[in-house]
Coordinates of C-alpha atoms in Angstrom, one line a residue:
M226 CA 20.6 7.5 -34.6
K227 CA 22.2 8.9 -30.6
F228 CA 20.6 9.0 -27.6
S229 CA 21.3 10.8 -24.7
M230 CA 22.4 9.7 -21.7
K231 CA 18.8 11.0 -20.1
Q232 CA 17.2 9.3 -23.4
K233 CA 18.9 6.1 -22.4
R234 CA 18.5 5.5 -18.9
M235 CA 14.8 6.6 -20.0
K236 CA 14.4 3.6 -22.5
S237 CA 16.2 1.6 -19.7
L238 CA 13.7 1.8 -17.3
F239 CA 11.3 1.5 -19.1
F240 CA 12.6 -1.7 -21.3
T241 CA 12.9 -3.2 -17.4
V242 CA 9.3 -2.5 -16.3
F243 CA 8.3 -4.1 -19.5
L244 CA 10.1 -7.0 -19.3
Y245 CA 8.6 -7.0 -15.5
T246 CA 4.6 -6.3 -17.0
A247 CA 5.1 -9.3 -19.2
F248 CA 6.3 -11.5 -17.2
I249 CA 3.5 -10.5 -14.6
A250 CA 0.9 -10.5 -17.0
C251 CA -1.0 -13.6 -15.7
S252 CA 0.2 -13.3 -12.4
D253 CA -3.0 -11.9 -9.7
E254 CA -0.5 -10.6 -8.2
G255 CA -1.0 -6.1 -6.9
G256 CA 0.7 -3.1 -7.9
K257 CA -0.8 -3.1 -11.1
D258 CA -3.1 -0.6 -13.3
E259 CA -6.3 -1.5 -14.9
N260 CA -3.7 -2.3 -18.1
G261 CA -1.8 -4.4 -16.1
T262 CA 1.2 -2.1 -16.3
V263 CA 2.8 -2.1 -13.1
N264 CA 1.8 0.9 -11.2
P265 CA 4.8 2.1 -8.4
K266 CA 2.0 4.0 -6.7
E267 CA -0.2 1.5 -6.6
Q268 CA 2.5 -0.7 -4.9
W269 CA 3.5 1.4 -1.9
S270 CA 0.7 2.6 1.0
A271 CA -1.3 5.9 0.0
T272 CA 1.0 8.5 1.7
L273 CA 1.3 8.8 4.9
K274 CA 1.0 12.8 5.7
G275 CA 2.5 14.5 8.6
D276 CA 0.1 17.1 8.1
G277 CA -2.4 15.5 7.5
E278 CA -3.5 15.5 11.7
V279 CA -4.3 11.7 11.4
L280 CA -1.0 10.3 12.3
G281 CA -0.2 10.0 15.7
A282 CA 3.0 9.8 17.8
Y283 CA 3.5 13.8 16.8
P284 CA 5.1 13.5 13.0
D285 CA 6.2 16.8 11.5
L286 CA 4.3 18.3 9.8
F287 CA 7.3 18.7 7.1
S288 CA 7.5 15.3 5.9
N289 CA 5.5 12.4 3.6
Y290 CA 6.0 8.6 4.5
W291 CA 4.6 5.5 2.5
E292 CA 5.8 1.7 3.3
Y293 CA 5.2 -1.1 1.8
T294 CA 4.8 -4.4 4.5
Y295 CA 4.9 -8.5 3.0
D296 CA 5.0 -11.4 4.9
M297 CA 8.5 -12.9 4.1
T298 CA 7.0 -16.4 5.7
D299 CA 5.2 -16.2 2.4
Y300 CA 8.4 -15.4 0.5
P301 CA 11.3 -17.4 1.4
D302 CA 13.4 -17.3 -1.3
V303 CA 12.8 -13.9 -2.9
A304 CA 14.4 -10.7 -2.1
L305 CA 13.6 -6.9 -3.4
R306 CA 14.8 -4.6 -5.6
I307 CA 13.8 -1.1 -5.2
K308 CA 14.5 1.0 -8.1
G309 CA 13.4 5.0 -8.5
Q310 CA 14.9 8.1 -8.8
Y311 CA 16.3 10.5 -5.6
P312 CA 13.7 12.2 -4.5
H313 CA 14.2 16.4 -4.8
A314 CA 13.6 16.4 -0.8
R315 CA 15.9 18.1 2.2
Y316 CA 16.0 14.4 4.0
F317 CA 15.1 11.0 2.4
S318 CA 15.4 7.0 3.9
F319 CA 14.6 4.1 4.0
S320 CA 13.7 2.0 7.7
F321 CA 12.7 -1.6 7.5
Y322 CA 11.1 -2.1 11.2
N323 CA 9.4 -5.6 11.9
D324 CA 5.9 -5.3 11.6
E325 CA 5.0 -8.3 14.3
T326 CA 7.0 -6.0 16.9
G327 CA 7.3 -1.8 14.9
S328 CA 10.9 -2.3 16.0
A329 CA 13.5 -0.7 13.8
I330 CA 16.3 -3.0 12.2
G331 CA 17.9 -1.5 9.6
G332 CA 17.5 1.0 6.6
I333 CA 20.1 3.4 4.7
N334 CA 19.9 7.2 4.7
D335 CA 19.9 9.4 1.3
Y336 CA 23.5 10.3 1.6
E337 CA 25.0 7.1 2.1
M338 CA 23.6 5.6 -1.0
T339 CA 25.1 4.7 -4.4
S340 CA 23.6 6.1 -7.4
D341 CA 23.6 3.4 -10.3
P342 CA 26.7 4.0 -13.1
G343 CA 27.1 7.6 -14.7
D344 CA 24.0 9.5 -11.6
D345 CA 25.6 11.3 -9.3
N346 CA 23.3 11.2 -5.4
P347 CA 22.4 14.9 -4.8
F348 CA 22.6 14.1 -1.2
V349 CA 26.4 14.5 -1.4
V350 CA 26.6 16.6 -4.3
T351 CA 25.2 19.1 -6.1
S352 CA 23.2 17.9 -9.6
S353 CA 20.8 18.9 -12.0
K354 CA 19.8 16.2 -13.9
D355 CA 18.2 13.1 -13.1
N356 CA 19.5 10.8 -11.2
Y357 CA 18.3 6.8 -10.1
F358 CA 19.4 4.2 -7.5
T359 CA 18.5 0.6 -6.9
L360 CA 18.8 -0.6 -3.3
Y361 CA 18.3 -4.6 -2.9
V362 CA 16.8 -5.8 0.8
V363 CA 17.4 -9.4 1.0
P364 CA 17.0 -12.2 3.3
A365 CA 19.2 -13.9 6.2
S366 CA 18.7 -17.1 4.5
M367 CA 20.6 -15.6 0.9
E368 CA 24.4 -16.8 0.5
E369 CA 26.8 -14.2 0.2
S370 CA 28.5 -15.9 -2.9
K371 CA 24.4 -15.1 -4.9
I372 CA 24.8 -11.2 -3.3
A373 CA 28.0 -10.8 -4.3
K374 CA 26.4 -11.1 -7.9
L375 CA 24.0 -8.7 -7.2
P376 CA 24.5 -5.0 -9.9
S377 CA 24.4 -2.8 -6.8
K378 CA 26.9 -2.0 -3.4
N379 CA 23.3 -0.8 -1.9
V380 CA 22.3 -4.1 0.1
R381 CA 20.7 -3.6 3.3
K382 CA 20.2 -7.5 4.5
V383 CA 17.0 -8.6 6.9
T384 CA 17.2 -9.4 10.3
A385 CA 16.5 -13.6 10.8
G386 CA 13.8 -14.5 12.0
V387 CA 11.7 -11.2 11.1
R388 CA 9.1 -12.4 9.6
R389 CA 6.9 -9.8 8.4
L390 CA 8.4 -7.0 6.7
A391 CA 7.1 -2.9 6.7
I392 CA 9.3 -0.6 4.5
C393 CA 9.2 2.8 5.0
I394 CA 10.3 6.1 2.7
R395 CA 10.8 8.9 4.5
H396 CA 10.7 12.3 2.4
Y397 CA 11.1 15.9 4.2
L398 CA 10.5 19.3 2.9
G399 CA 9.6 17.2 -0.5
T400 CA 9.0 19.6 -3.6
D401 CA 9.3 19.8 -7.3
V402 CA 12.7 20.1 -9.2
N403 CA 11.1 23.4 -9.5
G404 CA 11.4 23.8 -5.5
V405 CA 7.6 24.0 -5.7
K406 CA 6.0 21.6 -2.5
D407 CA 5.5 18.3 -4.6
E408 CA 4.0 15.5 -2.0
Y409 CA 6.3 12.6 -3.7
G410 CA 9.5 15.2 -4.5
G411 CA 8.7 15.6 -7.9
V412 CA 10.1 12.0 -8.8
E413 CA 7.6 9.1 -9.3
L414 CA 7.6 6.4 -6.5
P415 CA 10.7 3.7 -6.6
L416 CA 9.8 0.1 -8.4
I417 CA 8.9 -2.8 -6.5
T418 CA 10.2 -5.9 -7.9
G419 CA 11.3 -9.8 -6.5
V420 CA 14.3 -11.5 -7.4
D421 CA 14.7 -15.3 -6.7
I422 CA 17.2 -15.4 -3.8
H423 CA 19.0 -18.7 -5.9
S424 CA 19.0 -17.8 -9.4
L425 CA 18.9 -13.8 -9.0
K426 CA 15.4 -14.0 -11.8
E427 CA 13.0 -11.5 -11.6
M428 CA 9.9 -12.4 -10.2
P429 CA 6.8 -10.5 -9.0
A430 CA 6.8 -8.5 -6.0
P431 CA 5.6 -10.3 -2.9
E432 CA 1.7 -8.9 -2.4
R433 CA 1.6 -6.4 0.2
T434 CA -0.6 -6.8 3.1
R435 CA -1.6 -4.5 5.4
S436 CA 0.9 -3.1 8.0
N437 CA 1.1 -2.1 11.6
I438 CA 2.4 1.5 10.9
D439 CA -0.7 3.4 10.8
K440 CA -1.8 2.1 14.1
V441 CA 1.0 4.1 15.9
T442 CA -0.4 6.5 18.5
G443 CA 1.2 7.8 21.0
K444 CA 0.9 7.5 24.9
T445 CA -1.6 10.4 26.3
F446 CA -1.5 10.4 30.1
T447 CA -2.2 13.4 32.5
Q448 CA 1.1 15.0 34.8
K449 CA 0.8 17.4 37.5
S450 CA 3.8 18.9 36.3
D451 CA 1.8 20.7 33.5
D452 CA 0.4 23.1 35.8
N453 CA 4.1 24.1 37.0
R454 CA 5.0 27.4 35.5
D455 CA 8.5 26.3 34.6
V456 CA 8.2 23.9 31.2
P457 CA 12.0 21.5 31.1
F458 CA 12.8 20.2 27.6
F459 CA 14.2 16.4 28.0
L460 CA 15.6 13.8 25.2
A461 CA 12.9 11.1 24.4
P462 CA 13.6 8.0 24.5
R463 CA 14.2 5.7 21.3
S464 CA 10.6 4.6 20.2
E465 CA 9.6 1.3 20.5
Y466 CA 7.5 1.3 17.6
Y467 CA 8.5 2.5 13.9
P468 CA 11.2 4.9 14.4
N469 CA 13.1 7.0 12.9
N470 CA 16.4 6.2 14.1
S471 CA 18.2 9.1 12.2
T472 CA 16.1 12.3 14.2
S473 CA 16.3 13.1 18.0
Y474 CA 14.0 14.6 19.5
L475 CA 13.7 17.1 23.0
Y476 CA 10.1 17.3 24.2
G477 CA 9.0 19.6 26.7
R478 CA 5.0 19.2 27.9
T479 CA 2.3 21.9 29.3
R480 CA -1.2 23.4 29.9
L481 CA -1.4 27.1 28.8
K482 CA -4.9 29.6 30.1
T483 CA -5.8 31.7 28.8
D484 CA -4.8 34.6 30.6
S485 CA -0.7 33.4 29.6
V486 CA 2.0 32.8 27.1
L487 CA 4.4 30.1 27.2
I488 CA 8.6 32.0 26.0
F489 CA 11.4 29.2 25.3
S490 CA 14.6 31.1 23.9
F491 CA 17.5 28.9 22.3
I492 CA 20.2 28.9 19.8
P493 CA 19.0 26.3 17.2
V494 CA 21.6 24.4 15.5
P495 CA 23.3 25.2 12.3
I496 CA 21.6 23.7 8.9
P497 CA 24.5 23.6 6.3
Q498 CA 23.4 25.6 3.0
K499 CA 24.2 23.3 0.5
V500 CA 24.7 19.8 -0.3
E501 CA 28.3 19.9 -0.3
E502 CA 28.1 20.7 3.5
Y503 CA 26.0 17.9 4.9
E504 CA 28.4 15.5 5.1
N505 CA 30.0 17.8 8.1
A506 CA 26.9 19.6 9.7
K507 CA 26.1 19.7 13.1
A508 CA 22.6 18.9 11.7
R509 CA 20.8 18.5 8.6
Y510 CA 17.1 20.1 9.4
W511 CA 15.3 21.7 12.7
S512 CA 11.8 21.9 13.6
I513 CA 9.4 22.8 16.5
C514 CA 6.7 20.9 16.2
L515 CA 2.7 21.5 18.5
G516 CA 1.2 18.6 19.2
S517 CA -1.9 18.0 21.2
A518 CA -1.6 15.8 24.4
S519 CA -5.0 14.5 23.8
N520 CA -4.5 12.7 20.3
T521 CA -0.4 13.1 19.7
R522 CA -0.9 14.7 16.6
S523 CA 1.1 17.4 15.2
Y524 CA -1.4 20.8 14.2
Y525 CA 1.5 23.6 14.2
S526 CA 5.0 23.8 13.5
V527 CA 8.2 26.0 11.7
Y528 CA 10.9 24.3 10.0
D529 CA 14.4 25.5 10.3
K530 CA 14.8 28.3 6.3
E531 CA 11.0 29.5 8.0
A532 CA 11.6 30.2 11.5
N533 CA 13.2 34.3 12.3
V534 CA 16.1 33.2 13.1
E535 CA 19.9 34.1 12.7
E536 CA 23.0 31.3 12.7
G537 CA 24.9 31.6 16.6
E538 CA 22.3 34.0 17.7
K539 CA 19.1 32.8 20.7
T540 CA 15.5 32.4 19.1
T541 CA 13.0 32.8 20.7
F542 CA 9.4 31.2 19.9
I543 CA 5.9 32.5 22.6
I544 CA 3.2 30.3 22.2
C545 CA -0.4 31.5 23.5
R546 CA -3.5 30.9 23.0
K547 CA -6.4 32.0 19.6
Q548 CA -9.1 32.7 22.8
N549 CA -6.5 34.9 24.5
P550 CA -7.9 38.0 24.7
R551 CA -5.1 40.1 24.6
L552 CA -4.0 38.1 21.2
E553 CA -4.2 41.0 18.7
E554 CA -2.0 42.9 21.0
I555 CA 0.8 40.4 21.4
K556 CA 0.9 40.2 17.7
V557 CA 1.7 43.9 17.9
K558 CA 4.3 43.4 20.8
I559 CA 5.7 41.0 18.8
E560 CA 6.3 42.7 15.2
A561 CA 7.9 45.7 17.7
L562 CA 9.9 43.4 19.2
N563 CA 11.5 41.6 15.6
K564 CA 11.7 45.3 13.6
L565 CA 14.1 45.7 16.7
G566 CA 16.1 43.6 15.7
G567 CA 14.8 40.6 17.5
H568 CA 14.6 36.8 16.6
W569 CA 10.6 36.4 18.2
N570 CA 8.4 33.6 16.3
L571 CA 4.7 33.0 17.9
F572 CA 2.7 30.0 18.0
V573 CA -1.3 30.6 18.3
W574 CA -2.5 27.5 19.9
D575 CA -5.9 26.5 19.3
S576 CA -7.7 24.8 22.6
E577 CA -11.0 24.7 21.1
K578 CA -10.0 23.0 17.3
I579 CA -12.4 20.2 16.6
D580 CA -9.8 16.7 15.6
I581 CA -11.1 14.1 13.6
D582 CA -12.3 12.4 16.3
G583 CA -14.4 14.7 17.1
K584 CA -13.1 16.5 20.0
P585 CA -11.1 19.9 21.2
L586 CA -7.3 19.8 21.3
G587 CA -7.7 21.1 24.8
D588 CA -5.3 23.2 26.5
V589 CA -2.8 20.4 27.4
F590 CA 0.1 20.7 24.7
T591 CA 3.6 19.1 23.7
I592 CA 6.5 21.0 22.1
M593 CA 9.3 18.9 19.9
Y594 CA 12.3 19.5 19.2
R595 CA 13.6 17.7 15.9
N596 CA 16.9 16.9 14.2
I597 CA 17.8 15.1 11.6
L598 CA 20.8 12.9 11.4
P599 CA 22.2 15.3 14.6
D600 CA 26.3 15.3 14.8
K601 CA 26.7 13.2 18.3
D602 CA 30.5 14.6 18.2
W603 CA 29.5 18.5 18.8
E604 CA 29.5 19.4 21.9
H605 CA 26.1 21.0 22.1
S606 CA 24.3 18.3 20.3
I607 CA 21.0 17.2 21.9
A608 CA 22.0 13.3 20.6
R609 CA 24.3 13.2 23.8
M610 CA 22.0 14.3 25.9
T611 CA 20.9 11.3 28.4
P612 CA 17.1 10.2 27.4
T613 CA 13.5 10.8 29.9
N614 CA 11.3 8.5 29.8
Y615 CA 7.9 10.0 29.4
A616 CA 5.1 9.4 32.0
D617 CA 4.7 5.7 33.1
A618 CA 3.8 4.2 36.7
E619 CA 7.3 4.8 38.0
G620 CA 6.2 9.0 37.6
E621 CA 6.1 11.9 35.3
P622 CA 9.4 13.1 33.3
V623 CA 10.7 15.4 36.0
D624 CA 10.6 12.7 38.4
K625 CA 13.1 11.0 36.7
V626 CA 15.9 13.2 36.7
T627 CA 18.9 12.0 38.4
E628 CA 21.1 14.0 36.3
P629 CA 20.2 17.7 35.8
E630 CA 23.5 18.2 33.7
K631 CA 22.9 15.3 31.7
Q632 CA 18.9 15.0 31.0
L633 CA 17.4 19.0 30.8
A634 CA 18.7 20.6 28.3
H635 CA 19.9 24.2 29.3
K636 CA 21.4 22.8 31.5
M637 CA 23.5 20.2 29.1
L638 CA 23.1 22.6 26.8
K639 CA 23.1 25.6 28.0
D640 CA 22.4 28.7 25.7
Y641 CA 21.2 25.2 22.7
G642 CA 18.8 24.0 25.4
P643 CA 15.3 24.9 25.0
Y644 CA 14.0 26.3 28.7
G645 CA 10.7 27.2 28.7
F646 CA 8.3 29.2 31.8
K647 CA 4.6 30.7 31.3
Y648 CA 4.1 34.3 32.2
A649 CA 1.2 36.2 32.7
T650 CA 0.0 38.6 29.6
S651 CA -0.2 41.6 30.9
D652 CA 3.5 41.2 32.7
F653 CA 5.0 40.0 28.8
L654 CA 3.0 42.9 27.4
S655 CA 4.4 45.5 30.6
N656 CA 7.2 47.6 29.1
D657 CA 9.9 46.6 31.6
F658 CA 10.0 43.0 30.4
H659 CA 12.5 40.5 30.5
V660 CA 12.4 37.1 30.0
K661 CA 13.5 34.7 32.3
Q662 CA 16.9 32.8 32.1

């Protein structure tokens, strides 16, 4: 009786799980169901949902995260083997963090991964079959001669001195095989197995411990510049706590009154239309997210293919409050502008919406323009800008601009950089209205 490659792989994966389960049958380690079978979902955290309105630091609403954290000092001679199926997603990665400090110490992006023998990397070439990968995470003390014997090219060494390691999986726009939104990208979470760094024999995965990653929140503060009419955009500094090092962000912030609208226009970064274009893309993905300055959680968002855009042309975003008495008139005008060939996108900010802490979102919000895997060699890339720190004891972002041609998006990137301005609703609704350039 002959088996297909897929059937053989499923048998192999089942046999691996079976052997692993038998090996740890007497163990009281976590990650097993009531029958003692290793369940990958039990090894990782519950899904940290970008759209769950719980995470701070302005997460993307179209992303999901999972973390696995363990104390390396309790398992000094253990490496990790992480084996799984590539998810159906726009972007997928593993990031490694020192869980005691939150600092990034490494990782691997989807396109960098070598697939298991006979499989494709679906983030490099279009593939309709199930494809698998194997990733090894090894301690700094593991000998190179032993590392060379690991049966995968995907090996990442943990920085020496790290005592508690946090591993984070990221999915953006995860779907099932048919393109329908799916929490897990249409696949199981990867299976974690321990490997003795001396004998290379399998052993139970280290017991997962509580991570600090779900405690991350952004800093809240007041700004005098929130009341300015203009809203410049700055490149965000690299976060100190669990950053995604493959993503760059522009941020702007303002207070919006009920009788005003905020408008900003720019040419968004072009995105690839198929997997084969990923390698030379200007960015893999972009989105605009709105979050409350009072709690740093995100509430409204649009991403590249969902927005009303035309590649190479300016796109306009307009934000008004739900409490604006002329909201319906604003909607009618935007619809008319789009029928005339415009590219307008409306966000309605509900300042009275109650968050999970029982507090209203308020009238001050932050706008995040996110680019994943931006091409730093592209002349209009936001990653080429000079970062500007958030408000602190030294002042607000506008006070820290010493090189406007490098720090202000509309100066550095020209038409590819957003710049906002607030208008009275009556002015926007007038027949002779024009967006400030």
